[in-house]
Amino acid sequence: QSALTQPASVSGSPGQSITISCTGTSSDVGGFNYVSWYQQHPGRAPKLMIYDVSHRPSGVSHRFSGSKSGNAASLTISGLQAEDEADYFCSSYTTSSTLDVFGTGTKVTVL
Amino acid sequence: QVQLQESGPGLVKPSQTLSLTCTVSGGSISSGDYYWSWIRQHPGKGLEWIGYIYYSGSTYYKPSLKSRLAMSVDTSKNQFSLKLSSVTATDTAVYYCARGPATFGVVKPEFDYWGQGTLVTVSS
């Protein structure tokens, strides 16, 4: 059962910027700076895109950026490209013992 | 370059035990800097973290699966394993192994390396 809420879908035209939200509570997103974002193309394993709210792993494009305000985190993709079309999941450290740390997932469509 | 690779049967009969192994290459599973996880994804659904293990053998399981779940580590082979007993059709999923950093004792859901995933179908 997903603990974090994301929009089911977000779309944009090439070159535009889009933002995906990830809403939790003070027990997870709001309470810690341990939010990660993953990109998953069909049939592939997830790829870490952002960690600790806003840090990019080596090799991840600067077009991807993360932020947080209160109990909600966001992933922004600027200069949208066809290759960005994928599913995106957020995750957050939580005080809950259930290991329910992932968001519901957002399908990004490039128009 | 760290790589993870899952292996195991792709078809398991109901009530039997699902067994998977993850082989780690390009890095040592004995590094205390990381923990090693199993994550599954039901067809067309989201990600579910089902548990993790340290090189020492210390484990943490998703409470709802705890009674059926067992993880182990073999540092000599640089592998860790998953056993899920009494499976039903609801255990049909792609199973991933993944690595996460153990930062100051905090187990963050931050998975930097993943296996390619293996589909396990529970069916008679």
JSON list of C-alpha atoms in Angstrom, two decimals:
[
{"chain": "A", "resi": 1, "resn": "GLN", "atom": "CA", "xyz": [0.00, 0.00, 0.00]},
{"chain": "A", "resi": 2, "resn": "SER", "atom": "CA", "xyz": [1.54, 3.28, -1.16]},
{"chain": "A", "resi": 3, "resn": "ALA", "atom": "CA", "xyz": [2.14, 5.81, 1.55]},
{"chain": "A", "resi": 4, "resn": "LEU", "atom": "CA", "xyz": [2.78, 8.77, -0.73]},
{"chain": "A", "resi": 5, "resn": "THR", "atom": "CA", "xyz": [0.36, 10.30, -3.22]},
{"chain": "A", "resi": 6, "resn": "GLN", "atom": "CA", "xyz": [1.34, 11.27, -6.75]},
{"chain": "A", "resi": 7, "resn": "PRO", "atom": "CA", "xyz": [-0.76, 12.38, -9.72]},
{"chain": "A", "resi": 8, "resn": "ALA", "atom": "CA", "xyz": [-1.54, 9.46, -12.00]},
{"chain": "A", "resi": 9, "resn": "SER", "atom": "CA", "xyz": [-0.33, 11.27, -15.07]},
{"chain": "A", "resi": 10, "resn": "VAL", "atom": "CA", "xyz": [1.42, 14.41, -16.19]},
{"chain": "A", "resi": 11, "resn": "SER", "atom": "CA", "xyz": [2.07, 15.47, -19.76]},
{"chain": "A", "resi": 12, "resn": "GLY", "atom": "CA", "xyz": [3.96, 18.15, -21.59]},
{"chain": "A", "resi": 13, "resn": "SER", "atom": "CA", "xyz": [5.33, 19.09, -24.97]},
{"chain": "A", "resi": 14, "resn": "PRO", "atom": "CA", "xyz": [8.98, 18.78, -25.88]},
{"chain": "A", "resi": 15, "resn": "GLY", "atom": "CA", "xyz": [10.98, 21.63, -24.41]},
{"chain": "A", "resi": 16, "resn": "GLN", "atom": "CA", "xyz": [8.44, 22.43, -21.73]},
{"chain": "A", "resi": 17, "resn": "SER", "atom": "CA", "xyz": [8.87, 21.94, -17.99]},
{"chain": "A", "resi": 18, "resn": "ILE", "atom": "CA", "xyz": [6.66, 19.68, -15.91]},
{"chain": "A", "resi": 19, "resn": "THR", "atom": "CA", "xyz": [6.43, 19.10, -12.18]},
{"chain": "A", "resi": 20, "resn": "ILE", "atom": "CA", "xyz": [5.37, 15.92, -10.40]},
{"chain": "A", "resi": 21, "resn": "SER", "atom": "CA", "xyz": [4.20, 16.18, -6.81]},
{"chain": "A", "resi": 22, "resn": "CYS", "atom": "CA", "xyz": [4.61, 13.64, -4.03]},
{"chain": "A", "resi": 23, "resn": "THR", "atom": "CA", "xyz": [2.45, 14.27, -0.98]},
{"chain": "A", "resi": 24, "resn": "GLY", "atom": "CA", "xyz": [3.01, 12.63, 2.36]},
{"chain": "A", "resi": 25, "resn": "THR", "atom": "CA", "xyz": [2.83, 13.59, 6.01]},
{"chain": "A", "resi": 26, "resn": "SER", "atom": "CA", "xyz": [5.03, 14.94, 8.76]},
{"chain": "A", "resi": 27, "resn": "SER", "atom": "CA", "xyz": [6.02, 11.34, 9.49]},
{"chain": "A", "resi": 28, "resn": "ASP", "atom": "CA", "xyz": [7.73, 10.98, 6.14]},
{"chain": "A", "resi": 29, "resn": "VAL", "atom": "CA", "xyz": [8.21, 13.68, 3.51]},
{"chain": "A", "resi": 30, "resn": "GLY", "atom": "CA", "xyz": [7.65, 16.59, 5.87]},
{"chain": "A", "resi": 31, "resn": "GLY", "atom": "CA", "xyz": [9.81, 15.29, 8.65]},
{"chain": "A", "resi": 32, "resn": "PHE", "atom": "CA", "xyz": [13.00, 14.34, 6.86]},
{"chain": "A", "resi": 33, "resn": "ASN", "atom": "CA", "xyz": [15.11, 15.40, 3.91]},
{"chain": "A", "resi": 34, "resn": "TYR", "atom": "CA", "xyz": [15.26, 11.85, 2.60]},
{"chain": "A", "resi": 35, "resn": "VAL", "atom": "CA", "xyz": [13.10, 11.95, -0.51]},
{"chain": "A", "resi": 36, "resn": "SER", "atom": "CA", "xyz": [14.20, 10.09, -3.63]},
{"chain": "A", "resi": 37, "resn": "TRP", "atom": "CA", "xyz": [12.83, 9.96, -7.14]},
{"chain": "A", "resi": 38, "resn": "TYR", "atom": "CA", "xyz": [13.02, 7.10, -9.62]},
{"chain": "A", "resi": 39, "resn": "GLN", "atom": "CA", "xyz": [12.47, 6.89, -13.36]},
{"chain": "A", "resi": 40, "resn": "GLN", "atom": "CA", "xyz": [11.20, 3.63, -14.83]},
{"chain": "A", "resi": 41, "resn": "HIS", "atom": "CA", "xyz": [10.89, 2.89, -18.50]},
{"chain": "A", "resi": 42, "resn": "PRO", "atom": "CA", "xyz": [8.62, -0.02, -19.55]},
{"chain": "A", "resi": 43, "resn": "GLY", "atom": "CA", "xyz": [10.20, -3.36, -18.85]},
{"chain": "A", "resi": 44, "resn": "ARG", "atom": "CA", "xyz": [13.19, -1.81, -17.13]},
{"chain": "A", "resi": 45, "resn": "ALA", "atom": "CA", "xyz": [14.33, -1.47, -13.55]},
{"chain": "A", "resi": 46, "resn": "PRO", "atom": "CA", "xyz": [13.83, 1.86, -11.79]},
{"chain": "A", "resi": 47, "resn": "LYS", "atom": "CA", "xyz": [16.70, 4.34, -11.98]},
{"chain": "A", "resi": 48, "resn": "LEU", "atom": "CA", "xyz": [17.58, 6.71, -9.15]},
{"chain": "A", "resi": 49, "resn": "MET", "atom": "CA", "xyz": [17.22, 10.29, -10.39]},
{"chain": "A", "resi": 50, "resn": "ILE", "atom": "CA", "xyz": [17.18, 12.36, -7.19]},
{"chain": "A", "resi": 51, "resn": "TYR", "atom": "CA", "xyz": [18.12, 11.60, -3.58]},
{"chain": "A", "resi": 52, "resn": "ASP", "atom": "CA", "xyz": [17.99, 13.59, -0.37]},
{"chain": "A", "resi": 53, "resn": "VAL", "atom": "CA", "xyz": [15.28, 15.82, -1.89]},
{"chain": "A", "resi": 54, "resn": "SER", "atom": "CA", "xyz": [17.42, 17.64, -4.40]},
{"chain": "A", "resi": 55, "resn": "HIS", "atom": "CA", "xyz": [20.69, 15.82, -5.07]},
{"chain": "A", "resi": 56, "resn": "ARG", "atom": "CA", "xyz": [21.41, 14.26, -8.43]},
{"chain": "A", "resi": 57, "resn": "PRO", "atom": "CA", "xyz": [23.51, 11.10, -8.71]},
{"chain": "A", "resi": 58, "resn": "SER", "atom": "CA", "xyz": [26.43, 11.25, -11.06]},
{"chain": "A", "resi": 59, "resn": "GLY", "atom": "CA", "xyz": [25.29, 10.93, -14.66]},
{"chain": "A", "resi": 60, "resn": "VAL", "atom": "CA", "xyz": [21.76, 12.21, -14.19]},
{"chain": "A", "resi": 61, "resn": "SER", "atom": "CA", "xyz": [20.84, 15.12, -16.40]},
{"chain": "A", "resi": 62, "resn": "HIS", "atom": "CA", "xyz": [20.66, 18.61, -14.86]},
{"chain": "A", "resi": 63, "resn": "ARG", "atom": "CA", "xyz": [17.20, 18.86, -16.40]},
{"chain": "A", "resi": 64, "resn": "PHE", "atom": "CA", "xyz": [15.97, 16.89, -13.41]},
{"chain": "A", "resi": 65, "resn": "SER", "atom": "CA", "xyz": [15.61, 18.76, -10.14]},
{"chain": "A", "resi": 66, "resn": "GLY", "atom": "CA", "xyz": [13.93, 18.11, -6.82]},
{"chain": "A", "resi": 67, "resn": "SER", "atom": "CA", "xyz": [12.50, 20.23, -4.05]},
{"chain": "A", "resi": 68, "resn": "LYS", "atom": "CA", "xyz": [10.30, 20.03, -0.97]},
{"chain": "A", "resi": 69, "resn": "SER", "atom": "CA", "xyz": [7.84, 22.25, 0.82]},
{"chain": "A", "resi": 70, "resn": "GLY", "atom": "CA", "xyz": [6.10, 21.06, 3.93]},
{"chain": "A", "resi": 71, "resn": "ASN", "atom": "CA", "xyz": [4.71, 17.58, 3.45]},
{"chain": "A", "resi": 72, "resn": "ALA", "atom": "CA", "xyz": [5.08, 17.63, -0.34]},
{"chain": "A", "resi": 73, "resn": "ALA", "atom": "CA", "xyz": [8.07, 16.98, -2.55]},
{"chain": "A", "resi": 74, "resn": "SER", "atom": "CA", "xyz": [8.36, 17.76, -6.23]},
{"chain": "A", "resi": 75, "resn": "LEU", "atom": "CA", "xyz": [10.32, 16.58, -9.22]},
{"chain": "A", "resi": 76, "resn": "THR", "atom": "CA", "xyz": [10.72, 19.03, -12.06]},
{"chain": "A", "resi": 77, "resn": "ILE", "atom": "CA", "xyz": [11.81, 18.01, -15.52]},
{"chain": "A", "resi": 78, "resn": "SER", "atom": "CA", "xyz": [12.87, 20.96, -17.62]},
{"chain": "A", "resi": 79, "resn": "GLY", "atom": "CA", "xyz": [13.41, 20.94, -21.36]},
{"chain": "A", "resi": 80, "resn": "LEU", "atom": "CA", "xyz": [11.20, 17.88, -21.69]},
{"chain": "A", "resi": 81, "resn": "GLN", "atom": "CA", "xyz": [12.48, 15.28, -24.15]},
{"chain": "A", "resi": 82, "resn": "ALA", "atom": "CA", "xyz": [10.92, 12.21, -25.70]},
{"chain": "A", "resi": 83, "resn": "GLU", "atom": "CA", "xyz": [13.22, 9.98, -23.68]},
{"chain": "A", "resi": 84, "resn": "ASP", "atom": "CA", "xyz": [11.72, 11.38, -20.46]},
{"chain": "A", "resi": 85, "resn": "GLU", "atom": "CA", "xyz": [8.48, 9.54, -21.17]},
{"chain": "A", "resi": 86, "resn": "ALA", "atom": "CA", "xyz": [8.36, 7.00, -18.35]},
{"chain": "A", "resi": 87, "resn": "ASP", "atom": "CA", "xyz": [6.87, 6.25, -14.97]},
{"chain": "A", "resi": 88, "resn": "TYR", "atom": "CA", "xyz": [8.22, 8.19, -12.00]},
{"chain": "A", "resi": 89, "resn": "PHE", "atom": "CA", "xyz": [8.07, 7.13, -8.37]},
{"chain": "A", "resi": 90, "resn": "CYS", "atom": "CA", "xyz": [8.97, 9.03, -5.26]},
{"chain": "A", "resi": 91, "resn": "SER", "atom": "CA", "xyz": [10.06, 7.50, -1.98]},
{"chain": "A", "resi": 92, "resn": "SER", "atom": "CA", "xyz": [10.66, 8.87, 1.48]},
{"chain": "A", "resi": 93, "resn": "TYR", "atom": "CA", "xyz": [12.12, 7.81, 4.75]},
{"chain": "A", "resi": 94, "resn": "THR", "atom": "CA", "xyz": [9.30, 7.24, 7.22]},
{"chain": "A", "resi": 95, "resn": "THR", "atom": "CA", "xyz": [8.86, 6.65, 10.91]},
{"chain": "A", "resi": 96, "resn": "SER", "atom": "CA", "xyz": [6.35, 3.95, 10.05]},
{"chain": "A", "resi": 97, "resn": "SER", "atom": "CA", "xyz": [7.50, 0.37, 10.42]},
{"chain": "A", "resi": 98, "resn": "THR", "atom": "CA", "xyz": [5.55, -0.87, 7.41]},
{"chain": "A", "resi": 99, "resn": "LEU", "atom": "CA", "xyz": [8.21, -0.23, 4.73]},
{"chain": "A", "resi": 100, "resn": "ASP", "atom": "CA", "xyz": [5.52, 1.57, 2.76]},
{"chain": "A", "resi": 101, "resn": "VAL", "atom": "CA", "xyz": [7.87, 4.20, 1.38]},
{"chain": "A", "resi": 102, "resn": "PHE", "atom": "CA", "xyz": [6.99, 4.57, -2.29]},
{"chain": "A", "resi": 103, "resn": "GLY", "atom": "CA", "xyz": [4.61, 6.89, -4.03]},
{"chain": "A", "resi": 104, "resn": "THR", "atom": "CA", "xyz": [1.73, 5.77, -6.20]},
{"chain": "A", "resi": 105, "resn": "GLY", "atom": "CA", "xyz": [3.64, 6.60, -9.38]},
{"chain": "A", "resi": 106, "resn": "THR", "atom": "CA", "xyz": [3.15, 9.11, -12.19]},
{"chain": "A", "resi": 107, "resn": "LYS", "atom": "CA", "xyz": [3.12, 8.37, -15.88]},
{"chain": "A", "resi": 108, "resn": "VAL", "atom": "CA", "xyz": [4.82, 11.16, -17.82]},
{"chain": "A", "resi": 109, "resn": "THR", "atom": "CA", "xyz": [3.75, 11.55, -21.41]},
{"chain": "A", "resi": 110, "resn": "VAL", "atom": "CA", "xyz": [5.62, 13.69, -23.90]},
{"chain": "A", "resi": 111, "resn": "LEU", "atom": "CA", "xyz": [3.06, 15.03, -26.36]},
{"chain": "B", "resi": 1, "resn": "GLN", "atom": "CA", "xyz": [30.54, -0.53, -11.78]},
{"chain": "B", "resi": 2, "resn": "VAL", "atom": "CA", "xyz": [28.29, -2.30, -9.32]},
{"chain": "B", "resi": 3, "resn": "GLN", "atom": "CA", "xyz": [25.87, -4.76, -10.88]},
{"chain": "B", "resi": 4, "resn": "LEU", "atom": "CA", "xyz": [23.11, -6.85, -9.35]},
{"chain": "B", "resi": 5, "resn": "GLN", "atom": "CA", "xyz": [21.53, -9.88, -10.97]},
{"chain": "B", "resi": 6, "resn": "GLU", "atom": "CA", "xyz": [18.51, -11.83, -9.78]},
{"chain": "B", "resi": 7, "resn": "SER", "atom": "CA", "xyz": [18.19, -15.54, -10.46]},
{"chain": "B", "resi": 8, "resn": "GLY", "atom": "CA", "xyz": [15.59, -18.18, -9.67]},
{"chain": "B", "resi": 9, "resn": "PRO", "atom": "CA", "xyz": [12.52, -19.96, -11.01]},
{"chain": "B", "resi": 10, "resn": "GLY", "atom": "CA", "xyz": [10.07, -17.91, -12.99]},
{"chain": "B", "resi": 11, "resn": "LEU", "atom": "CA", "xyz": [7.15, -20.16, -12.12]},
{"chain": "B", "resi": 12, "resn": "VAL", "atom": "CA", "xyz": [6.14, -21.32, -8.65]},
{"chain": "B", "resi": 13, "resn": "LYS", "atom": "CA", "xyz": [3.10, -23.37, -7.70]},
{"chain": "B", "resi": 14, "resn": "PRO", "atom": "CA", "xyz": [0.62, -22.06, -5.15]},
{"chain": "B", "resi": 15, "resn": "SER", "atom": "CA", "xyz": [1.48, -22.93, -1.54]},
{"chain": "B", "resi": 16, "resn": "GLN", "atom": "CA", "xyz": [5.13, -23.54, -2.45]},
{"chain": "B", "resi": 17, "resn": "THR", "atom": "CA", "xyz": [8.17, -21.41, -1.67]},
{"chain": "B", "resi": 18, "resn": "LEU", "atom": "CA", "xyz": [9.52, -18.71, -3.95]},
{"chain": "B", "resi": 19, "resn": "SER", "atom": "CA", "xyz": [13.33, -18.60, -3.85]},
{"chain": "B", "resi": 20, "resn": "LEU", "atom": "CA", "xyz": [15.49, -15.95, -5.47]},
{"chain": "B", "resi": 21, "resn": "THR", "atom": "CA", "xyz": [19.16, -15.06, -5.28]},
{"chain": "B", "resi": 22, "resn": "CYS", "atom": "CA", "xyz": [20.82, -11.77, -6.06]},
{"chain": "B", "resi": 23, "resn": "THR", "atom": "CA", "xyz": [24.47, -11.86, -7.14]},
{"chain": "B", "resi": 24, "resn": "VAL", "atom": "CA", "xyz": [26.44, -8.67, -6.63]},
{"chain": "B", "resi": 25, "resn": "SER", "atom": "CA", "xyz": [29.44, -7.86, -8.80]},
{"chain": "B", "resi": 26, "resn": "GLY", "atom": "CA", "xyz": [31.74, -4.88, -8.96]},
{"chain": "B", "resi": 27, "resn": "GLY", "atom": "CA", "xyz": [31.54, -4.32, -5.22]},
{"chain": "B", "resi": 28, "resn": "SER", "atom": "CA", "xyz": [31.59, -6.23, -1.98]},
{"chain": "B", "resi": 29, "resn": "ILE", "atom": "CA", "xyz": [28.38, -7.15, -0.23]},
{"chain": "B", "resi": 30, "resn": "SER", "atom": "CA", "xyz": [30.41, -7.10, 2.98]},
{"chain": "B", "resi": 31, "resn": "SER", "atom": "CA", "xyz": [30.73, -3.33, 2.91]},
{"chain": "B", "resi": 32, "resn": "GLY", "atom": "CA", "xyz": [29.04, -1.98, 5.98]},
{"chain": "B", "resi": 33, "resn": "ASP", "atom": "CA", "xyz": [28.11, 1.12, 4.03]},
{"chain": "B", "resi": 34, "resn": "TYR", "atom": "CA", "xyz": [25.14, -0.54, 2.35]},
{"chain": "B", "resi": 35, "resn": "TYR", "atom": "CA", "xyz": [22.09, -2.63, 2.96]},
{"chain": "B", "resi": 36, "resn": "TRP", "atom": "CA", "xyz": [20.58, -5.00, 0.42]},
{"chain": "B", "resi": 37, "resn": "SER", "atom": "CA", "xyz": [16.92, -5.03, -0.42]},
{"chain": "B", "resi": 38, "resn": "TRP", "atom": "CA", "xyz": [14.18, -6.91, -2.20]},
{"chain": "B", "resi": 39, "resn": "ILE", "atom": "CA", "xyz": [11.51, -4.85, -3.92]},
{"chain": "B", "resi": 40, "resn": "ARG", "atom": "CA", "xyz": [8.64, -6.19, -5.96]},
{"chain": "B", "resi": 41, "resn": "GLN", "atom": "CA", "xyz": [6.27, -4.75, -8.49]},
{"chain": "B", "resi": 42, "resn": "HIS", "atom": "CA", "xyz": [2.93, -6.35, -9.25]},
{"chain": "B", "resi": 43, "resn": "PRO", "atom": "CA", "xyz": [2.04, -6.22, -12.96]},
{"chain": "B", "resi": 44, "resn": "GLY", "atom": "CA", "xyz": [1.18, -2.69, -13.93]},
{"chain": "B", "resi": 45, "resn": "LYS", "atom": "CA", "xyz": [1.44, -1.49, -10.34]},
{"chain": "B", "resi": 46, "resn": "GLY", "atom": "CA", "xyz": [3.76, 0.43, -8.08]},
{"chain": "B", "resi": 47, "resn": "LEU", "atom": "CA", "xyz": [6.82, -0.56, -6.09]},
{"chain": "B", "resi": 48, "resn": "GLU", "atom": "CA", "xyz": [6.67, -2.49, -2.83]},
{"chain": "B", "resi": 49, "resn": "TRP", "atom": "CA", "xyz": [9.68, -2.74, -0.52]},
{"chain": "B", "resi": 50, "resn": "ILE", "atom": "CA", "xyz": [9.47, -6.15, 1.10]},
{"chain": "B", "resi": 51, "resn": "GLY", "atom": "CA", "xyz": [12.61, -6.24, 3.18]},
{"chain": "B", "resi": 52, "resn": "TYR", "atom": "CA", "xyz": [16.34, -5.78, 3.54]},
{"chain": "B", "resi": 53, "resn": "ILE", "atom": "CA", "xyz": [19.43, -7.40, 4.95]},
{"chain": "B", "resi": 54, "resn": "TYR", "atom": "CA", "xyz": [22.85, -6.27, 6.08]},
{"chain": "B", "resi": 55, "resn": "TYR", "atom": "CA", "xyz": [26.07, -8.17, 5.40]},
{"chain": "B", "resi": 56, "resn": "SER", "atom": "CA", "xyz": [25.99, -9.21, 9.04]},
{"chain": "B", "resi": 57, "resn": "GLY", "atom": "CA", "xyz": [22.74, -11.09, 8.44]},
{"chain": "B", "resi": 58, "resn": "SER", "atom": "CA", "xyz": [20.57, -8.60, 10.28]},
{"chain": "B", "resi": 59, "resn": "THR", "atom": "CA", "xyz": [17.19, -8.30, 8.56]},
{"chain": "B", "resi": 60, "resn": "TYR", "atom": "CA", "xyz": [14.02, -6.26, 8.49]},
{"chain": "B", "resi": 61, "resn": "TYR", "atom": "CA", "xyz": [10.87, -7.50, 6.82]},
{"chain": "B", "resi": 62, "resn": "LYS", "atom": "CA", "xyz": [7.64, -5.86, 5.77]},
{"chain": "B", "resi": 63, "resn": "PRO", "atom": "CA", "xyz": [5.32, -6.69, 8.69]},
{"chain": "B", "resi": 64, "resn": "SER", "atom": "CA", "xyz": [2.53, -8.00, 6.47]},
{"chain": "B", "resi": 65, "resn": "LEU", "atom": "CA", "xyz": [4.92, -10.53, 4.90]},
{"chain": "B", "resi": 66, "resn": "LYS", "atom": "CA", "xyz": [7.06, -11.28, 7.93]},
{"chain": "B", "resi": 67, "resn": "SER", "atom": "CA", "xyz": [5.52, -14.66, 8.70]},
{"chain": "B", "resi": 68, "resn": "ARG", "atom": "CA", "xyz": [6.34, -15.94, 5.19]},
{"chain": "B", "resi": 69, "resn": "LEU", "atom": "CA", "xyz": [9.60, -14.17, 4.48]},
{"chain": "B", "resi": 70, "resn": "ALA", "atom": "CA", "xyz": [13.23, -15.12, 5.05]},
{"chain": "B", "resi": 71, "resn": "MET", "atom": "CA", "xyz": [16.36, -13.41, 3.75]},
{"chain": "B", "resi": 72, "resn": "SER", "atom": "CA", "xyz": [19.93, -14.54, 3.99]},
{"chain": "B", "resi": 73, "resn": "VAL", "atom": "CA", "xyz": [23.36, -13.41, 2.88]},
{"chain": "B", "resi": 74, "resn": "ASP", "atom": "CA", "xyz": [26.38, -15.37, 1.67]},
{"chain": "B", "resi": 75, "resn": "THR", "atom": "CA", "xyz": [29.36, -13.06, 1.79]},
{"chain": "B", "resi": 76, "resn": "SER", "atom": "CA", "xyz": [31.67, -15.71, 0.35]},
{"chain": "B", "resi": 77, "resn": "LYS", "atom": "CA", "xyz": [29.62, -15.73, -2.84]},
{"chain": "B", "resi": 78, "resn": "ASN", "atom": "CA", "xyz": [28.69, -12.02, -2.71]},
{"chain": "B", "resi": 79, "resn": "GLN", "atom": "CA", "xyz": [25.04, -13.01, -2.81]},
{"chain": "B", "resi": 80, "resn": "PHE", "atom": "CA", "xyz": [21.89, -12.47, -0.84]},
{"chain": "B", "resi": 81, "resn": "SER", "atom": "CA", "xyz": [18.70, -14.43, -1.08]},
{"chain": "B", "resi": 82, "resn": "LEU", "atom": "CA", "xyz": [14.95, -14.29, -0.60]},
{"chain": "B", "resi": 83, "resn": "LYS", "atom": "CA", "xyz": [12.53, -17.03, 0.36]},
{"chain": "B", "resi": 84, "resn": "LEU", "atom": "CA", "xyz": [8.80, -16.39, 0.41]},
{"chain": "B", "resi": 85, "resn": "SER", "atom": "CA", "xyz": [6.71, -19.31, 1.56]},
{"chain": "B", "resi": 86, "resn": "SER", "atom": "CA", "xyz": [3.08, -20.30, 1.03]},
{"chain": "B", "resi": 87, "resn": "VAL", "atom": "CA", "xyz": [2.81, -18.19, -2.10]},
{"chain": "B", "resi": 88, "resn": "THR", "atom": "CA", "xyz": [-0.47, -17.32, -3.78]},
{"chain": "B", "resi": 89, "resn": "ALA", "atom": "CA", "xyz": [-1.37, -15.61, -7.02]},
{"chain": "B", "resi": 90, "resn": "THR", "atom": "CA", "xyz": [-1.03, -12.28, -5.23]},
{"chain": "B", "resi": 91, "resn": "ASP", "atom": "CA", "xyz": [2.71, -12.88, -4.99]},
{"chain": "B", "resi": 92, "resn": "THR", "atom": "CA", "xyz": [3.02, -12.82, -8.77]},
{"chain": "B", "resi": 93, "resn": "ALA", "atom": "CA", "xyz": [5.29, -9.87, -9.49]},
{"chain": "B", "resi": 94, "resn": "VAL", "atom": "CA", "xyz": [8.60, -8.71, -10.85]},
{"chain": "B", "resi": 95, "resn": "TYR", "atom": "CA", "xyz": [11.12, -9.04, -8.05]},
{"chain": "B", "resi": 96, "resn": "TYR", "atom": "CA", "xyz": [14.08, -6.67, -7.91]},
{"chain": "B", "resi": 97, "resn": "CYS", "atom": "CA", "xyz": [17.13, -6.73, -5.72]},
{"chain": "B", "resi": 98, "resn": "ALA", "atom": "CA", "xyz": [18.65, -3.35, -4.97]},
{"chain": "B", "resi": 99, "resn": "ARG", "atom": "CA", "xyz": [21.35, -1.59, -2.95]},
{"chain": "B", "resi": 100, "resn": "GLY", "atom": "CA", "xyz": [20.80, 1.22, -0.53]},
{"chain": "B", "resi": 101, "resn": "PRO", "atom": "CA", "xyz": [23.16, 3.29, 1.64]},
{"chain": "B", "resi": 102, "resn": "ALA", "atom": "CA", "xyz": [23.30, 2.74, 5.37]},
{"chain": "B", "resi": 103, "resn": "THR", "atom": "CA", "xyz": [23.86, 6.34, 6.42]},
{"chain": "B", "resi": 104, "resn": "PHE", "atom": "CA", "xyz": [24.56, 6.86, 10.10]},
{"chain": "B", "resi": 105, "resn": "GLY", "atom": "CA", "xyz": [22.24, 4.01, 10.91]},
{"chain": "B", "resi": 106, "resn": "VAL", "atom": "CA", "xyz": [19.38, 5.49, 8.91]},
{"chain": "B", "resi": 107, "resn": "VAL", "atom": "CA", "xyz": [17.91, 3.10, 6.37]},
{"chain": "B", "resi": 108, "resn": "LYS", "atom": "CA", "xyz": [16.83, 5.47, 3.63]},
{"chain": "B", "resi": 109, "resn": "PRO", "atom": "CA", "xyz": [14.70, 4.18, 0.74]},
{"chain": "B", "resi": 110, "resn": "GLU", "atom": "CA", "xyz": [17.39, 5.36, -1.65]},
{"chain": "B", "resi": 111, "resn": "PHE", "atom": "CA", "xyz": [18.29, 2.59, -4.07]},
{"chain": "B", "resi": 112, "resn": "ASP", "atom": "CA", "xyz": [21.21, 3.45, -6.31]},
{"chain": "B", "resi": 113, "resn": "TYR", "atom": "CA", "xyz": [21.75, 0.10, -7.99]},
{"chain": "B", "resi": 114, "resn": "TRP", "atom": "CA", "xyz": [19.07, -2.35, -9.07]},
{"chain": "B", "resi": 115, "resn": "GLY", "atom": "CA", "xyz": [18.99, -5.74, -10.68]},
{"chain": "B", "resi": 116, "resn": "GLN", "atom": "CA", "xyz": [17.15, -6.05, -13.97]},
{"chain": "B", "resi": 117, "resn": "GLY", "atom": "CA", "xyz": [14.24, -7.74, -12.23]},
{"chain": "B", "resi": 118, "resn": "THR", "atom": "CA", "xyz": [12.79, -11.20, -12.60]},
{"chain": "B", "resi": 119, "resn": "LEU", "atom": "CA", "xyz": [9.14, -12.03, -13.15]},
{"chain": "B", "resi": 120, "resn": "VAL", "atom": "CA", "xyz": [7.85, -14.70, -10.83]},
{"chain": "B", "resi": 121, "resn": "THR", "atom": "CA", "xyz": [4.46, -16.13, -11.65]},
{"chain": "B", "resi": 122, "resn": "VAL", "atom": "CA", "xyz": [2.52, -18.15, -9.12]},
{"chain": "B", "resi": 123, "resn": "SER", "atom": "CA", "xyz": [0.34, -20.62, -10.94]},
{"chain": "B", "resi": 124, "resn": "SER", "atom": "CA", "xyz": [-0.44, -24.32, -10.96]}
]
